[in-house]
Amino acid sequence: MISYDYHCDENGETITVSHSIKETLTNWGQLCSLANHHMGSTPPFTPVRRLISCQESEPDESTLSMFSKSKSSDGGCSCC
């Protein structure tokens, strides 16, 4: 499952939840239910919106080796 951030403009809260790519949450009640989060005084049918986010990940060894430069003994570039 994929993690998504949803924001409620009325209460200013942003909550991260995981769900299927086919599913979309539209209100605070749905979001709180899925996240097991206390609703507080915000009405359950208050709209929420899914945020676009970019999550950076650490490159693994195979990715790093593709971009590493080998050093030649004469000080030139590795392509010559």
Short mmCIF file of N, CA, C and O in Angstrom, two decimals:
data_model
loop_
_atom_site.label_atom_id
_atom_site.label_comp_id
_atom_site.label_asym_id
_atom_site.label_seq_id
_atom_site.Cartn_x
_atom_site.Cartn_y
_atom_site.Cartn_z
N MET A 1 0.83 -1.19 0.00
CA MET A 1 0.00 0.00 0.00
C MET A 1 0.88 1.25 0.00
O MET A 1 2.00 1.22 0.45
N ILE A 2 0.31 2.31 -0.47
CA ILE A 2 1.01 3.58 -0.60
C ILE A 2 0.59 4.51 0.53
O ILE A 2 -0.56 4.49 0.96
N SER A 3 1.51 5.33 1.00
CA SER A 3 1.20 6.32 2.03
C SER A 3 0.83 7.65 1.38
O SER A 3 1.46 8.08 0.42
N TYR A 4 -0.22 8.26 1.93
CA TYR A 4 -0.71 9.54 1.43
C TYR A 4 -0.86 10.51 2.61
O TYR A 4 -1.23 10.10 3.70
N ASP A 5 -0.62 11.78 2.35
CA ASP A 5 -0.87 12.84 3.33
C ASP A 5 -2.18 13.52 2.95
O ASP A 5 -2.38 13.89 1.79
N TYR A 6 -3.06 13.66 3.94
CA TYR A 6 -4.32 14.39 3.75
C TYR A 6 -4.33 15.56 4.70
O TYR A 6 -3.87 15.47 5.83
N HIS A 7 -4.89 16.69 4.23
CA HIS A 7 -4.94 17.91 5.04
C HIS A 7 -6.38 18.38 5.18
O HIS A 7 -7.15 18.38 4.23
N CYS A 8 -6.70 18.82 6.38
CA CYS A 8 -8.01 19.41 6.67
C CYS A 8 -7.79 20.91 6.87
O CYS A 8 -7.11 21.33 7.80
N ASP A 9 -8.36 21.72 5.98
CA ASP A 9 -8.19 23.16 6.07
C ASP A 9 -8.89 23.74 7.30
O ASP A 9 -8.44 24.73 7.87
N GLU A 10 -9.99 23.10 7.73
CA GLU A 10 -10.76 23.65 8.85
C GLU A 10 -10.00 23.58 10.17
O GLU A 10 -10.03 24.52 10.96
N ASN A 11 -9.29 22.46 10.42
CA ASN A 11 -8.57 22.35 11.69
C ASN A 11 -7.06 22.44 11.55
O ASN A 11 -6.33 22.42 12.53
N GLY A 12 -6.56 22.50 10.30
CA GLY A 12 -5.14 22.66 10.06
C GLY A 12 -4.31 21.39 10.23
O GLY A 12 -3.09 21.44 10.15
N GLU A 13 -4.95 20.26 10.45
CA GLU A 13 -4.22 19.02 10.67
C GLU A 13 -3.90 18.30 9.37
O GLU A 13 -4.69 18.29 8.43
N THR A 14 -2.71 17.70 9.33
CA THR A 14 -2.29 16.85 8.23
C THR A 14 -2.00 15.47 8.80
O THR A 14 -1.27 15.35 9.79
N ILE A 15 -2.59 14.45 8.19
CA ILE A 15 -2.46 13.08 8.68
C ILE A 15 -1.98 12.19 7.53
O ILE A 15 -2.46 12.31 6.40
N THR A 16 -1.05 11.30 7.82
CA THR A 16 -0.55 10.34 6.85
C THR A 16 -1.23 9.00 7.06
O THR A 16 -1.29 8.50 8.19
N VAL A 17 -1.77 8.44 5.97
CA VAL A 17 -2.41 7.12 6.02
C VAL A 17 -1.94 6.29 4.83
O VAL A 17 -1.46 6.83 3.84
N SER A 18 -2.10 4.98 4.93
CA SER A 18 -1.80 4.07 3.83
C SER A 18 -3.09 3.45 3.34
O SER A 18 -3.93 3.03 4.14
N HIS A 19 -3.25 3.42 2.02
CA HIS A 19 -4.41 2.77 1.43
C HIS A 19 -4.13 2.47 -0.04
O HIS A 19 -3.12 2.89 -0.60
N SER A 20 -5.05 1.74 -0.65
CA SER A 20 -4.95 1.38 -2.05
C SER A 20 -4.91 2.62 -2.94
O SER A 20 -5.52 3.64 -2.61
N ILE A 21 -4.25 2.51 -4.07
CA ILE A 21 -4.18 3.63 -5.02
C ILE A 21 -5.56 3.95 -5.58
O ILE A 21 -5.83 5.07 -6.00
N LYS A 22 -6.47 2.98 -5.55
CA LYS A 22 -7.83 3.17 -6.07
C LYS A 22 -8.74 3.92 -5.10
O LYS A 22 -9.78 4.42 -5.48
N GLU A 23 -8.33 3.99 -3.85
CA GLU A 23 -9.16 4.61 -2.81
C GLU A 23 -8.81 6.09 -2.65
O GLU A 23 -7.65 6.48 -2.75
N THR A 24 -9.83 6.91 -2.41
CA THR A 24 -9.62 8.33 -2.12
C THR A 24 -10.51 8.71 -0.94
O THR A 24 -11.69 8.40 -0.93
N LEU A 25 -9.94 9.37 0.04
CA LEU A 25 -10.70 9.84 1.19
C LEU A 25 -11.17 11.26 0.89
O LEU A 25 -10.43 12.07 0.35
N THR A 26 -12.40 11.56 1.27
CA THR A 26 -12.95 12.88 0.95
C THR A 26 -13.32 13.70 2.18
O THR A 26 -13.53 14.90 2.06
N ASN A 27 -13.42 13.06 3.36
CA ASN A 27 -13.83 13.84 4.53
C ASN A 27 -13.07 13.42 5.79
O ASN A 27 -12.42 12.37 5.84
N TRP A 28 -13.19 14.26 6.80
CA TRP A 28 -12.47 14.10 8.06
C TRP A 28 -12.85 12.80 8.77
O TRP A 28 -11.99 12.13 9.33
N GLY A 29 -14.09 12.40 8.71
CA GLY A 29 -14.53 11.17 9.36
C GLY A 29 -13.86 9.95 8.76
O GLY A 29 -13.40 9.05 9.48
N GLN A 30 -13.79 9.89 7.43
CA GLN A 30 -13.12 8.77 6.75
C GLN A 30 -11.64 8.73 7.12
O GLN A 30 -11.09 7.67 7.40
N LEU A 31 -11.02 9.89 7.10
CA LEU A 31 -9.59 9.98 7.40
C LEU A 31 -9.29 9.54 8.83
O LEU A 31 -8.40 8.73 9.05
N CYS A 32 -10.04 10.05 9.78
CA CYS A 32 -9.82 9.69 11.18
C CYS A 32 -10.07 8.21 11.42
O CYS A 32 -9.36 7.57 12.19
N SER A 33 -11.09 7.66 10.76
CA SER A 33 -11.39 6.24 10.91
C SER A 33 -10.23 5.38 10.42
O SER A 33 -9.81 4.45 11.10
N LEU A 34 -9.71 5.69 9.24
CA LEU A 34 -8.61 4.91 8.68
C LEU A 34 -7.32 5.08 9.49
O LEU A 34 -6.57 4.13 9.69
N ALA A 35 -7.09 6.29 9.99
CA ALA A 35 -5.86 6.59 10.73
C ALA A 35 -5.96 6.25 12.21
O ALA A 35 -4.98 6.38 12.94
N ASN A 36 -7.15 5.85 12.66
CA ASN A 36 -7.39 5.61 14.09
C ASN A 36 -7.01 6.86 14.89
O ASN A 36 -6.31 6.81 15.89
N HIS A 37 -7.50 8.00 14.40
CA HIS A 37 -7.19 9.32 14.96
C HIS A 37 -8.46 9.91 15.58
O HIS A 37 -9.54 9.80 15.01
N HIS A 38 -8.33 10.56 16.74
CA HIS A 38 -9.48 11.18 17.40
C HIS A 38 -9.98 12.36 16.56
O HIS A 38 -9.20 13.22 16.15
N MET A 39 -11.29 12.41 16.29
CA MET A 39 -11.85 13.46 15.44
C MET A 39 -11.86 14.82 16.09
O MET A 39 -11.85 15.84 15.40
N GLY A 40 -11.91 14.88 17.39
CA GLY A 40 -11.98 16.16 18.08
C GLY A 40 -13.30 16.85 17.79
O GLY A 40 -14.33 16.20 17.62
N SER A 41 -13.28 18.16 17.67
CA SER A 41 -14.52 18.92 17.44
C SER A 41 -14.82 19.16 15.96
O SER A 41 -15.82 19.79 15.63
N THR A 42 -13.97 18.63 15.07
CA THR A 42 -14.20 18.80 13.63
C THR A 42 -15.31 17.86 13.17
O THR A 42 -15.24 16.66 13.43
N PRO A 43 -16.35 18.38 12.53
CA PRO A 43 -17.44 17.52 12.05
C PRO A 43 -16.94 16.45 11.06
O PRO A 43 -16.02 16.71 10.27
N PRO A 44 -17.53 15.26 11.09
CA PRO A 44 -17.04 14.16 10.25
C PRO A 44 -17.12 14.40 8.75
O PRO A 44 -16.33 13.84 8.00
N PHE A 45 -18.05 15.22 8.29
CA PHE A 45 -18.18 15.44 6.85
C PHE A 45 -17.38 16.64 6.35
O PHE A 45 -17.54 17.07 5.20
N THR A 46 -16.48 17.16 7.18
CA THR A 46 -15.60 18.26 6.77
C THR A 46 -14.66 17.75 5.68
O THR A 46 -14.03 16.70 5.84
N PRO A 47 -14.54 18.49 4.58
CA PRO A 47 -13.68 18.03 3.48
C PRO A 47 -12.20 17.97 3.85
O PRO A 47 -11.72 18.78 4.64
N VAL A 48 -11.51 17.00 3.27
CA VAL A 48 -10.05 16.90 3.36
C VAL A 48 -9.52 16.80 1.93
O VAL A 48 -10.26 16.45 1.01
N ARG A 49 -8.25 17.13 1.77
CA ARG A 49 -7.65 17.03 0.44
C ARG A 49 -6.33 16.27 0.53
O ARG A 49 -5.59 16.39 1.52
N ARG A 50 -6.09 15.47 -0.49
CA ARG A 50 -4.85 14.71 -0.53
C ARG A 50 -3.75 15.63 -1.04
O ARG A 50 -3.91 16.34 -2.03
N LEU A 51 -2.62 15.62 -0.34
CA LEU A 51 -1.49 16.46 -0.70
C LEU A 51 -0.55 15.70 -1.62
O LEU A 51 -0.44 14.48 -1.54
N ILE A 52 0.11 16.43 -2.47
CA ILE A 52 1.15 15.85 -3.31
C ILE A 52 2.46 15.99 -2.56
O ILE A 52 2.82 17.08 -2.11
N SER A 53 3.15 14.88 -2.40
CA SER A 53 4.41 14.95 -1.67
C SER A 53 5.45 14.12 -2.40
O SER A 53 5.14 13.22 -3.17
N CYS A 54 6.69 14.44 -2.16
CA CYS A 54 7.81 13.72 -2.74
C CYS A 54 8.64 13.18 -1.59
O CYS A 54 9.14 13.94 -0.77
N GLN A 55 8.77 11.88 -1.57
CA GLN A 55 9.53 11.26 -0.49
C GLN A 55 10.86 10.78 -1.07
O GLN A 55 10.90 9.94 -1.96
N GLU A 56 11.95 11.33 -0.57
CA GLU A 56 13.26 10.94 -1.04
C GLU A 56 13.68 9.66 -0.34
O GLU A 56 13.40 9.45 0.83
N SER A 57 14.38 8.81 -1.07
CA SER A 57 14.90 7.59 -0.47
C SER A 57 16.40 7.54 -0.67
O SER A 57 16.95 8.15 -1.58
N GLU A 58 17.06 6.79 0.18
CA GLU A 58 18.50 6.63 0.08
C GLU A 58 18.81 5.67 -1.07
O GLU A 58 18.19 4.62 -1.19
N PRO A 59 19.77 6.00 -1.94
CA PRO A 59 20.11 5.10 -3.03
C PRO A 59 20.80 3.85 -2.51
O PRO A 59 21.52 3.90 -1.51
N ASP A 60 20.55 2.71 -3.17
CA ASP A 60 21.21 1.48 -2.75
C ASP A 60 22.53 1.33 -3.50
O ASP A 60 22.88 2.13 -4.37
N GLU A 61 23.29 0.29 -3.20
CA GLU A 61 24.62 0.09 -3.79
C GLU A 61 24.56 -0.02 -5.31
O GLU A 61 25.43 0.49 -6.01
N SER A 62 23.55 -0.69 -5.86
CA SER A 62 23.48 -0.86 -7.31
C SER A 62 23.26 0.48 -8.00
O SER A 62 23.81 0.73 -9.07
N THR A 63 22.48 1.36 -7.41
CA THR A 63 22.27 2.68 -7.98
C THR A 63 23.55 3.50 -7.91
O THR A 63 23.92 4.17 -8.87
N LEU A 64 24.22 3.44 -6.78
CA LEU A 64 25.46 4.21 -6.62
C LEU A 64 26.54 3.76 -7.59
O LEU A 64 27.26 4.58 -8.15
N SER A 65 26.65 2.44 -7.81
CA SER A 65 27.70 1.95 -8.69
C SER A 65 27.48 2.37 -10.14
O SER A 65 28.43 2.52 -10.90
N MET A 66 26.25 2.59 -10.55
CA MET A 66 25.96 3.03 -11.91
C MET A 66 26.52 4.43 -12.17
O MET A 66 26.86 4.77 -13.30
N PHE A 67 26.59 5.25 -11.13
CA PHE A 67 27.01 6.63 -11.31
C PHE A 67 28.40 6.93 -10.77
O PHE A 67 28.84 8.07 -10.78
N SER A 68 29.10 5.93 -10.29
CA SER A 68 30.43 6.18 -9.75
C SER A 68 31.44 6.29 -10.89
O SER A 68 31.30 5.65 -11.92
N LYS A 69 32.43 7.13 -10.70
CA LYS A 69 33.46 7.33 -11.71
C LYS A 69 34.71 6.57 -11.30
O LYS A 69 35.14 6.66 -10.16
N SER A 70 35.25 5.84 -12.24
CA SER A 70 36.52 5.17 -11.93
C SER A 70 37.66 6.13 -12.26
O SER A 70 37.58 6.91 -13.20
N LYS A 71 38.68 6.08 -11.45
CA LYS A 71 39.81 6.99 -11.65
C LYS A 71 40.92 6.22 -12.37
O LYS A 71 41.29 5.14 -11.97
N SER A 72 41.44 6.81 -13.43
CA SER A 72 42.56 6.18 -14.12
C SER A 72 43.85 6.57 -13.43
O SER A 72 43.95 7.58 -12.76
N SER A 73 44.88 5.76 -13.63
CA SER A 73 46.15 5.97 -12.92
C SER A 73 46.90 7.20 -13.43
O SER A 73 47.72 7.75 -12.73
N ASP A 74 46.63 7.65 -14.66
CA ASP A 74 47.35 8.80 -15.19
C ASP A 74 46.67 10.13 -14.94
O ASP A 74 47.09 11.16 -15.43
N GLY A 75 45.56 10.11 -14.18
CA GLY A 75 44.90 11.34 -13.82
C GLY A 75 43.87 11.81 -14.82
O GLY A 75 43.21 12.80 -14.60
N GLY A 76 43.74 11.13 -15.96
CA GLY A 76 42.75 11.51 -16.96
C GLY A 76 41.38 10.97 -16.61
O GLY A 76 41.19 10.31 -15.60
N CYS A 77 40.44 11.22 -17.48
CA CYS A 77 39.11 10.71 -17.22
C CYS A 77 39.03 9.23 -17.57
O CYS A 77 39.88 8.70 -18.28
N SER A 78 38.02 8.56 -17.10
CA SER A 78 37.91 7.12 -17.31
C SER A 78 37.45 6.76 -18.70
O SER A 78 37.49 5.61 -19.10
N CYS A 79 37.05 7.74 -19.50
CA CYS A 79 36.54 7.44 -20.84
C CYS A 79 37.65 7.41 -21.88
O CYS A 79 37.43 6.99 -23.01
N CYS A 80 38.85 7.84 -21.58
CA CYS A 80 39.92 7.92 -22.58
C CYS A 80 41.01 6.91 -22.33
O CYS A 80 41.32 6.55 -21.26
#
